[in-house]
Short mmCIF file of C-alpha atoms in Angstrom, two decimals:
data_model
loop_
_atom_site.label_atom_id
_atom_site.label_comp_id
_atom_site.label_asym_id
_atom_site.label_seq_id
_atom_site.Cartn_x
_atom_site.Cartn_y
_atom_site.Cartn_z
CA UNK A 1 37.60 0.78 14.20
CA UNK A 2 34.91 -2.31 14.71
CA UNK A 3 35.70 -5.32 12.26
CA UNK A 4 31.63 -5.81 10.71
CA UNK A 5 30.00 -9.27 10.95
CA UNK A 6 27.49 -10.83 13.73
CA UNK A 7 26.87 -10.50 17.27
CA UNK A 8 25.04 -12.71 18.96
CA UNK A 9 23.14 -11.72 21.23
CA UNK A 10 21.72 -14.26 24.75
CA UNK A 11 18.63 -14.79 22.33
CA UNK A 12 18.87 -15.92 18.93
CA UNK A 13 15.23 -14.43 17.86
CA UNK A 14 16.83 -11.36 17.50
CA UNK A 15 19.97 -11.60 15.48
CA UNK A 16 22.06 -8.79 15.07
CA UNK A 17 24.52 -7.86 12.60
CA UNK A 18 27.25 -4.55 11.86
CA UNK A 19 26.68 -4.36 7.69
CA UNK A 20 29.14 -1.69 6.39
CA UNK A 21 27.99 1.12 9.13
CA UNK A 22 24.56 -0.27 9.07
CA UNK A 23 24.14 -2.18 12.86
CA UNK A 24 20.96 -4.48 11.77
CA UNK A 25 18.60 -5.94 13.76
CA UNK A 26 16.71 -9.03 13.22
CA UNK A 27 14.07 -10.10 14.43
CA UNK A 28 13.83 -14.12 13.30
CA UNK A 29 10.98 -15.65 14.58
CA UNK A 30 9.45 -16.16 11.17
CA UNK A 31 6.72 -18.80 12.60
CA UNK A 32 5.55 -16.99 14.48
CA UNK A 33 5.04 -13.51 12.95
CA UNK A 34 8.31 -12.55 14.09
CA UNK A 35 5.80 -12.23 17.05
CA UNK A 36 7.87 -9.77 20.01
CA UNK A 37 9.08 -11.62 23.65
CA UNK A 38 10.63 -10.65 26.69
CA UNK A 39 13.57 -12.02 25.86
CA UNK A 40 13.94 -9.75 23.25
CA UNK A 41 13.23 -6.15 24.16
CA UNK A 42 15.79 -7.08 26.51
CA UNK A 43 18.32 -8.25 23.77
CA UNK A 44 17.43 -4.52 21.61
CA UNK A 45 17.31 -2.56 23.76
CA UNK A 46 20.53 -3.51 25.38
CA UNK A 47 22.09 -3.90 21.78
CA UNK A 48 20.70 0.08 20.14
CA UNK A 49 22.81 1.04 23.90
CA UNK A 50 26.00 -0.04 23.27
CA UNK A 51 25.56 0.83 19.16
CA UNK A 52 24.18 4.67 20.55
CA UNK A 53 27.75 4.61 22.07
CA UNK A 54 29.71 3.49 18.65
CA UNK A 55 31.02 5.78 16.65
CA UNK A 56 31.77 2.91 13.69
CA UNK A 57 27.64 2.96 12.95
CA UNK A 58 25.48 5.07 11.81
CA UNK A 59 22.33 4.32 11.50
CA UNK A 60 20.12 0.70 12.36
CA UNK A 61 17.55 -0.90 10.55
CA UNK A 62 14.94 -3.15 12.16
CA UNK A 63 13.07 -5.76 10.00
CA UNK A 64 11.30 -9.46 9.85
CA UNK A 65 12.84 -12.36 9.55
CA UNK A 66 10.53 -14.68 6.30
CA UNK A 67 7.81 -12.47 3.76
CA UNK A 68 5.28 -12.42 6.71
CA UNK A 69 5.82 -9.80 8.37
CA UNK A 70 8.53 -6.74 10.30
CA UNK A 71 6.70 -8.40 13.39
CA UNK A 72 2.73 -9.12 14.59
CA UNK A 73 3.22 -8.19 17.81
CA UNK A 74 3.63 -9.09 21.37
CA UNK A 75 3.94 -12.80 22.56
CA UNK A 76 0.56 -13.01 23.65
CA UNK A 77 0.01 -16.27 24.24
CA UNK A 78 3.04 -16.32 27.00
CA UNK A 79 0.82 -13.20 28.17
CA UNK A 80 -2.59 -15.12 28.35
CA UNK A 81 -0.31 -18.44 30.13
CA UNK A 82 1.15 -15.85 33.12
CA UNK A 83 -1.85 -14.09 33.97
CA UNK A 84 -3.48 -18.29 34.57
CA UNK A 85 -0.37 -17.97 36.41
CA UNK A 86 -1.13 -14.59 38.28
CA UNK A 87 2.40 -14.13 37.74
CA UNK A 88 4.41 -10.64 37.02
CA UNK A 89 6.37 -11.19 33.57
CA UNK A 90 3.93 -9.87 31.30
CA UNK A 91 4.37 -6.87 33.69
CA UNK A 92 8.19 -7.18 34.20
CA UNK A 93 8.44 -7.49 30.10
CA UNK A 94 5.74 -4.27 29.30
CA UNK A 95 8.73 -2.68 32.03
CA UNK A 96 11.30 -3.67 29.76
CA UNK A 97 8.90 -3.04 26.62
CA UNK A 98 8.11 0.90 26.94
CA UNK A 99 12.03 1.69 28.41
CA UNK A 100 12.66 -0.26 24.29
CA UNK A 101 9.99 2.11 22.51
CA UNK A 102 11.12 5.33 24.35
CA UNK A 103 14.63 4.99 24.32
CA UNK A 104 13.56 4.45 20.01
CA UNK A 105 11.53 7.71 19.88
CA UNK A 106 14.93 9.69 21.35
CA UNK A 107 17.63 7.75 19.16
CA UNK A 108 20.93 9.56 19.21
CA UNK A 109 21.72 9.00 15.22
CA UNK A 110 18.60 7.58 12.67
CA UNK A 111 16.50 4.49 13.19
CA UNK A 112 15.55 2.70 9.88
CA UNK A 113 12.41 0.06 10.18
CA UNK A 114 11.14 -1.75 7.61
CA UNK A 115 7.57 -2.19 7.56
CA UNK A 116 6.81 -4.85 5.22
CA UNK A 117 3.59 -6.97 5.73
CA UNK A 118 1.64 -7.44 8.83
CA UNK A 119 2.88 -4.64 11.72
CA UNK A 120 0.46 -4.68 14.81
CA UNK A 121 0.66 -4.12 18.56
CA UNK A 122 4.13 -4.02 19.07
CA UNK A 123 5.38 -4.19 16.22
CA UNK A 124 4.69 -1.13 15.66
CA UNK A 125 6.67 0.38 19.13
CA UNK A 126 9.47 -1.34 17.73
CA UNK A 127 8.95 0.80 13.75
CA UNK A 128 6.56 3.92 14.80
CA UNK A 129 8.56 5.89 17.09
CA UNK A 130 12.14 5.00 14.47
CA UNK A 131 12.99 7.99 12.55
CA UNK A 132 13.03 6.92 9.02
CA UNK A 133 9.39 4.83 8.46
CA UNK A 134 9.04 2.87 5.63
CA UNK A 135 6.16 0.77 4.58
CA UNK A 136 5.69 -1.59 1.52
CA UNK A 137 1.98 -1.81 -0.67
CA UNK A 138 2.73 -4.90 1.34
CA UNK A 139 2.18 -3.39 5.13
CA UNK A 140 -0.94 -4.19 7.14
CA UNK A 141 -0.38 -2.05 10.10
CA UNK A 142 -2.44 -2.29 13.41
CA UNK A 143 -3.54 -1.44 16.62
CA UNK A 144 -5.88 -4.38 16.91
CA UNK A 145 -6.16 -4.65 20.39
CA UNK A 146 -9.48 -3.46 21.34
CA UNK A 147 -10.09 -6.88 19.15
CA UNK A 148 -8.87 -9.42 22.43
CA UNK A 149 -10.28 -6.95 25.33
CA UNK A 150 -7.23 -4.68 26.04
CA UNK A 151 -6.33 -1.24 24.59
CA UNK A 152 -3.19 0.22 21.98
CA UNK A 153 0.07 0.74 24.13
CA UNK A 154 3.78 0.84 23.77
CA UNK A 155 3.22 4.54 22.42
CA UNK A 156 0.24 3.86 20.24
CA UNK A 157 -2.27 6.09 21.88
CA UNK A 158 -0.66 9.12 21.47
CA UNK A 159 0.12 8.14 17.77
CA UNK A 160 -3.61 7.72 17.15
CA UNK A 161 -3.68 11.03 18.81
CA UNK A 162 -1.98 12.78 16.76
CA UNK A 163 -3.31 11.17 13.19
CA UNK A 164 -5.97 14.13 11.50
CA UNK A 165 -8.96 14.33 12.45
CA UNK A 166 -10.10 11.18 13.93
CA UNK A 167 -9.07 9.38 12.84
CA UNK A 168 -6.97 7.88 14.80
CA UNK A 169 -9.94 7.11 16.84
CA UNK A 170 -11.57 4.73 13.71
CA UNK A 171 -8.30 2.77 13.31
CA UNK A 172 -7.94 2.23 17.24
CA UNK A 173 -11.53 2.21 17.86
CA UNK A 174 -12.69 -0.94 14.94
CA UNK A 175 -8.84 -2.13 15.44
CA UNK A 176 -8.69 -2.39 11.23
CA UNK A 177 -5.76 -3.50 8.86
CA UNK A 178 -4.12 -0.51 7.41
CA UNK A 179 -2.72 -0.04 4.00
CA UNK A 180 0.88 1.33 4.02
CA UNK A 181 -0.57 4.29 2.15
CA UNK A 182 -3.47 4.77 4.99
CA UNK A 183 -0.48 4.24 7.85
CA UNK A 184 1.90 7.81 5.74
CA UNK A 185 -1.35 8.93 5.84
CA UNK A 186 -2.11 8.58 9.68
CA UNK A 187 1.05 9.86 11.04
CA UNK A 188 2.90 5.72 11.63
CA UNK A 189 5.16 6.21 8.54
CA UNK A 190 7.10 8.62 6.41
CA UNK A 191 7.95 6.98 3.06
CA UNK A 192 6.83 4.16 0.89
CA UNK A 193 9.19 1.92 -0.84
CA UNK A 194 7.97 -1.23 -3.54
CA UNK A 195 9.41 -4.24 -1.45
CA UNK A 196 11.48 -5.52 -4.56
CA UNK A 197 13.79 -2.64 -3.69
CA UNK A 198 14.16 -2.83 0.56
CA UNK A 199 16.88 -5.42 0.26
CA UNK A 200 18.60 -2.82 -2.36
CA UNK A 201 17.72 0.30 0.65
CA UNK A 202 19.50 -2.17 2.63
CA UNK A 203 23.07 -1.90 0.67
CA UNK A 204 23.15 1.69 -0.18
CA UNK A 205 22.54 2.20 4.11
CA UNK A 206 25.21 0.82 5.27
CA UNK A 207 27.30 3.56 3.77
CA UNK A 208 24.68 6.21 4.71
CA UNK A 209 26.71 8.93 7.47
CA UNK A 210 27.61 12.37 7.12
CA UNK A 211 29.77 12.55 4.88
CA UNK A 212 27.93 10.23 1.76
CA UNK A 213 23.85 11.29 2.19
CA UNK A 214 22.69 10.79 5.24
CA UNK A 215 19.90 7.35 5.49
CA UNK A 216 17.15 10.29 4.87
CA UNK A 217 19.01 10.80 1.76
CA UNK A 218 19.55 7.48 0.89
CA UNK A 219 15.66 6.89 1.51
CA UNK A 220 14.06 9.38 -0.69
CA UNK A 221 16.23 7.66 -4.00
CA UNK A 222 14.85 4.70 -3.20
CA UNK A 223 11.02 5.59 -2.03
CA UNK A 224 7.48 6.45 -4.49
CA UNK A 225 4.42 8.98 -3.37
CA UNK A 226 1.93 6.87 -1.73
CA UNK A 227 -1.59 5.89 -3.50
CA UNK A 228 -4.10 8.11 -2.37
CA UNK A 229 -5.47 6.68 1.87
CA UNK A 230 -8.08 5.16 1.67
CA UNK A 231 -9.05 7.08 5.14
CA UNK A 232 -8.85 10.64 3.58
CA UNK A 233 -11.05 12.47 2.26
CA UNK A 234 -13.81 11.16 5.04
CA UNK A 235 -15.12 13.21 6.56
CA UNK A 236 -17.93 10.86 8.09
CA UNK A 237 -15.32 9.48 10.64
CA UNK A 238 -14.55 13.03 11.78
CA UNK A 239 -18.08 13.39 12.73
CA UNK A 240 -19.25 10.17 14.41
CA UNK A 241 -15.72 9.64 16.12
CA UNK A 242 -16.31 13.13 17.63
CA UNK A 243 -15.71 13.33 21.42
CA UNK A 244 -16.17 11.38 24.48
CA UNK A 245 -19.07 8.99 24.08
CA UNK A 246 -18.97 5.62 23.10
CA UNK A 247 -21.78 4.67 23.03
CA UNK A 248 -23.06 8.01 20.61
CA UNK A 249 -20.10 6.98 18.97
CA UNK A 250 -22.41 3.75 17.61
CA UNK A 251 -25.50 5.23 17.31
CA UNK A 252 -24.24 8.18 14.68
CA UNK A 253 -22.06 5.39 12.13
CA UNK A 254 -25.50 3.71 11.97
CA UNK A 255 -27.83 6.99 11.63
CA UNK A 256 -24.54 7.70 8.58
CA UNK A 257 -26.71 7.33 5.02
CA UNK A 258 -25.51 7.31 1.10
CA UNK A 259 -22.01 6.69 0.31
CA UNK A 260 -20.43 6.72 3.29
CA UNK A 261 -23.06 3.73 4.77
CA UNK A 262 -21.90 1.07 4.20
CA UNK A 263 -18.61 2.39 5.92
CA UNK A 264 -20.23 3.58 8.81
CA UNK A 265 -22.38 0.90 9.24
CA UNK A 266 -19.06 -1.79 9.26
CA UNK A 267 -17.03 0.11 10.98
CA UNK A 268 -20.51 0.62 13.59
CA UNK A 269 -20.67 -3.85 13.80
CA UNK A 270 -16.83 -4.14 14.05
CA UNK A 271 -16.93 -1.51 17.01
CA UNK A 272 -20.17 -3.25 18.50
CA UNK A 273 -17.59 -7.10 18.54
CA UNK A 274 -15.10 -5.15 20.72
CA UNK A 275 -14.70 -5.38 24.50
CA UNK A 276 -17.02 -3.07 25.72
CA UNK A 277 -14.17 -2.16 28.81
CA UNK A 278 -11.58 -1.85 25.53
CA UNK A 279 -13.74 0.13 23.55
CA UNK A 280 -14.22 2.39 26.32
CA UNK A 281 -11.07 2.64 27.49
CA UNK A 282 -9.41 3.58 24.74
CA UNK A 283 -11.39 6.21 24.02
CA UNK A 284 -10.65 8.02 27.08
CA UNK A 285 -6.98 7.13 26.37
CA UNK A 286 -6.51 9.06 23.72
CA UNK A 287 -8.46 12.40 24.80
CA UNK A 288 -6.25 11.74 27.70
CA UNK A 289 -3.12 11.32 25.99
CA UNK A 290 -3.71 14.74 23.82
CA UNK A 291 0.18 16.80 24.01
CA UNK A 292 1.81 14.50 26.63
CA UNK A 293 5.33 13.87 25.63
CA UNK A 294 6.03 9.99 24.87
CA UNK A 295 7.23 8.94 27.79
CA UNK A 296 3.70 10.27 29.43
CA UNK A 297 2.40 8.53 27.23
CA UNK A 298 3.93 5.24 28.10
CA UNK A 299 3.43 5.03 31.56
CA UNK A 300 -0.30 5.93 31.29
CA UNK A 301 -0.61 2.61 29.80
CA UNK A 302 1.07 0.86 31.75
CA UNK A 303 -0.97 1.65 34.58
CA UNK A 304 -4.18 1.27 32.11
CA UNK A 305 -2.20 -2.51 31.41
CA UNK A 306 -1.63 -3.40 34.74
CA UNK A 307 -5.42 -2.74 34.98
CA UNK A 308 -6.76 -5.16 32.04
CA UNK A 309 -3.99 -7.41 33.55
CA UNK A 310 -5.97 -7.73 36.82
CA UNK A 311 -9.69 -8.34 34.85
CA UNK A 312 -11.81 -11.03 32.60
CA UNK A 313 -11.67 -9.57 29.60
CA UNK A 314 -8.42 -9.43 28.43
CA UNK A 315 -7.86 -13.41 29.06
CA UNK A 316 -11.82 -13.76 27.70
CA UNK A 317 -10.59 -12.13 24.29
CA UNK A 318 -6.84 -13.93 24.48
CA UNK A 319 -8.49 -17.52 24.46
CA UNK A 320 -11.27 -16.49 22.01
CA UNK A 321 -9.49 -15.07 20.01
CA UNK A 322 -6.27 -17.43 19.73
CA UNK A 323 -5.49 -20.03 22.06
CA UNK A 324 -9.76 -21.67 21.53
CA UNK A 325 -9.87 -19.48 18.70
CA UNK A 326 -13.47 -20.32 18.73
CA UNK A 327 -14.01 -16.67 18.16
CA UNK A 328 -16.75 -15.52 20.64
CA UNK A 329 -15.76 -14.52 23.74
CA UNK A 330 -17.71 -13.14 26.63
CA UNK A 331 -17.21 -9.43 27.39
CA UNK A 332 -17.01 -8.38 31.51
CA UNK A 333 -19.48 -6.37 31.14
CA UNK A 334 -21.35 -6.80 27.29
CA UNK A 335 -22.78 -3.76 26.61
CA UNK A 336 -21.41 -0.32 26.12
CA UNK A 337 -24.47 0.73 28.76
CA UNK A 338 -22.81 -1.30 31.65
CA UNK A 339 -19.20 0.42 31.97
CA UNK A 340 -19.99 3.32 33.65
CA UNK A 341 -17.08 6.01 34.45
CA UNK A 342 -16.22 5.39 37.60
CA UNK A 343 -15.89 2.01 36.22
CA UNK A 344 -13.16 3.63 33.04
CA UNK A 345 -11.55 6.63 35.54
CA UNK A 346 -10.58 3.39 38.01
CA UNK A 347 -8.03 1.76 35.00
CA UNK A 348 -6.48 5.76 35.15
CA UNK A 349 -5.89 5.73 38.70
CA UNK A 350 -2.83 5.29 40.41
CA UNK A 351 -0.80 2.23 40.55
CA UNK A 352 2.08 3.38 43.63
CA UNK A 353 5.19 0.87 43.81
CA UNK A 354 3.31 -0.20 40.29
CA UNK A 355 4.47 2.65 38.31
CA UNK A 356 7.03 2.70 35.74
CA UNK A 357 8.62 5.99 35.84
CA UNK A 358 10.63 6.05 32.59
CA UNK A 359 11.16 10.15 32.24
CA UNK A 360 14.44 9.24 33.41
CA UNK A 361 14.58 6.07 32.57
CA UNK A 362 16.13 4.88 28.36
CA UNK A 363 18.46 8.23 28.48
CA UNK A 364 21.48 6.49 29.38
CA UNK A 365 22.13 6.49 25.83
#
């Protein structure tokens, strides 16, 4: 057995260490809520591949440094700069990141994710595809991409499409932050553990293995019943979000009456403020991805993502929300009615030589 201890990667933005039989990944950008960079994704992909072949490692844990969250998503400021420069760094980053997501989903050992605090966008990709997914009372999970003129990616479209009823569509189009209980209900997480017990759980996982209890067995000793999800039993969600017409969804939301009226109106207001193009393409993505394996879903998201890189709304959304922070994006087109079916279909058209091929790439473990 190799000696336990730190394994220093090329970047200190993500740290690797073996503690007993547990390989520990710590995202280490706490000031940026551990936003994922290309270097971090590459280092994780390399280390996970090594650990998959290391008999001394029985399970892997991913966690975030600091108190604010696991990961607030991809480094969108870096993406913005790359778009302004007309570079290819973002396309290269996504290819590496999506390969990492696919590897996590097929990982041959228990992959435990502490989904504590903020878990947004890319943070979902490195956690919700794992085999042991843990949320807490502090979890705030979301796929808020439509707010910045983009669409859910990192396999998020597939996860959202599998959620009960139309709750995934609601989460995708509104970009709402969800609780740990909501994450369990939607299928993004498995277990609910109080945040104060995570350190003890991590210590217990160091000895987990086939001969003395699996990772699932260890987690079960710490888990509690999740509180009720605010999304459960909301019949108006299924009624309003059915179908493929974003404009009709808005009309239904605005016509809800009774006890759900305020919630439906708030959802309509949230969707109406998003990029019309992003809303329509996100809805089409969720409908198209149903029944796909994850690799194919990621390939579709890559194709759609590159088309957004070449458009105006993604750049404008980041500018308004993150760079200038004036929170007044000028979407092009400005209304859902101006985004035609042919415009949406163009986002899914083949890219030719730029296509991402994941069906075989991640099977090297």
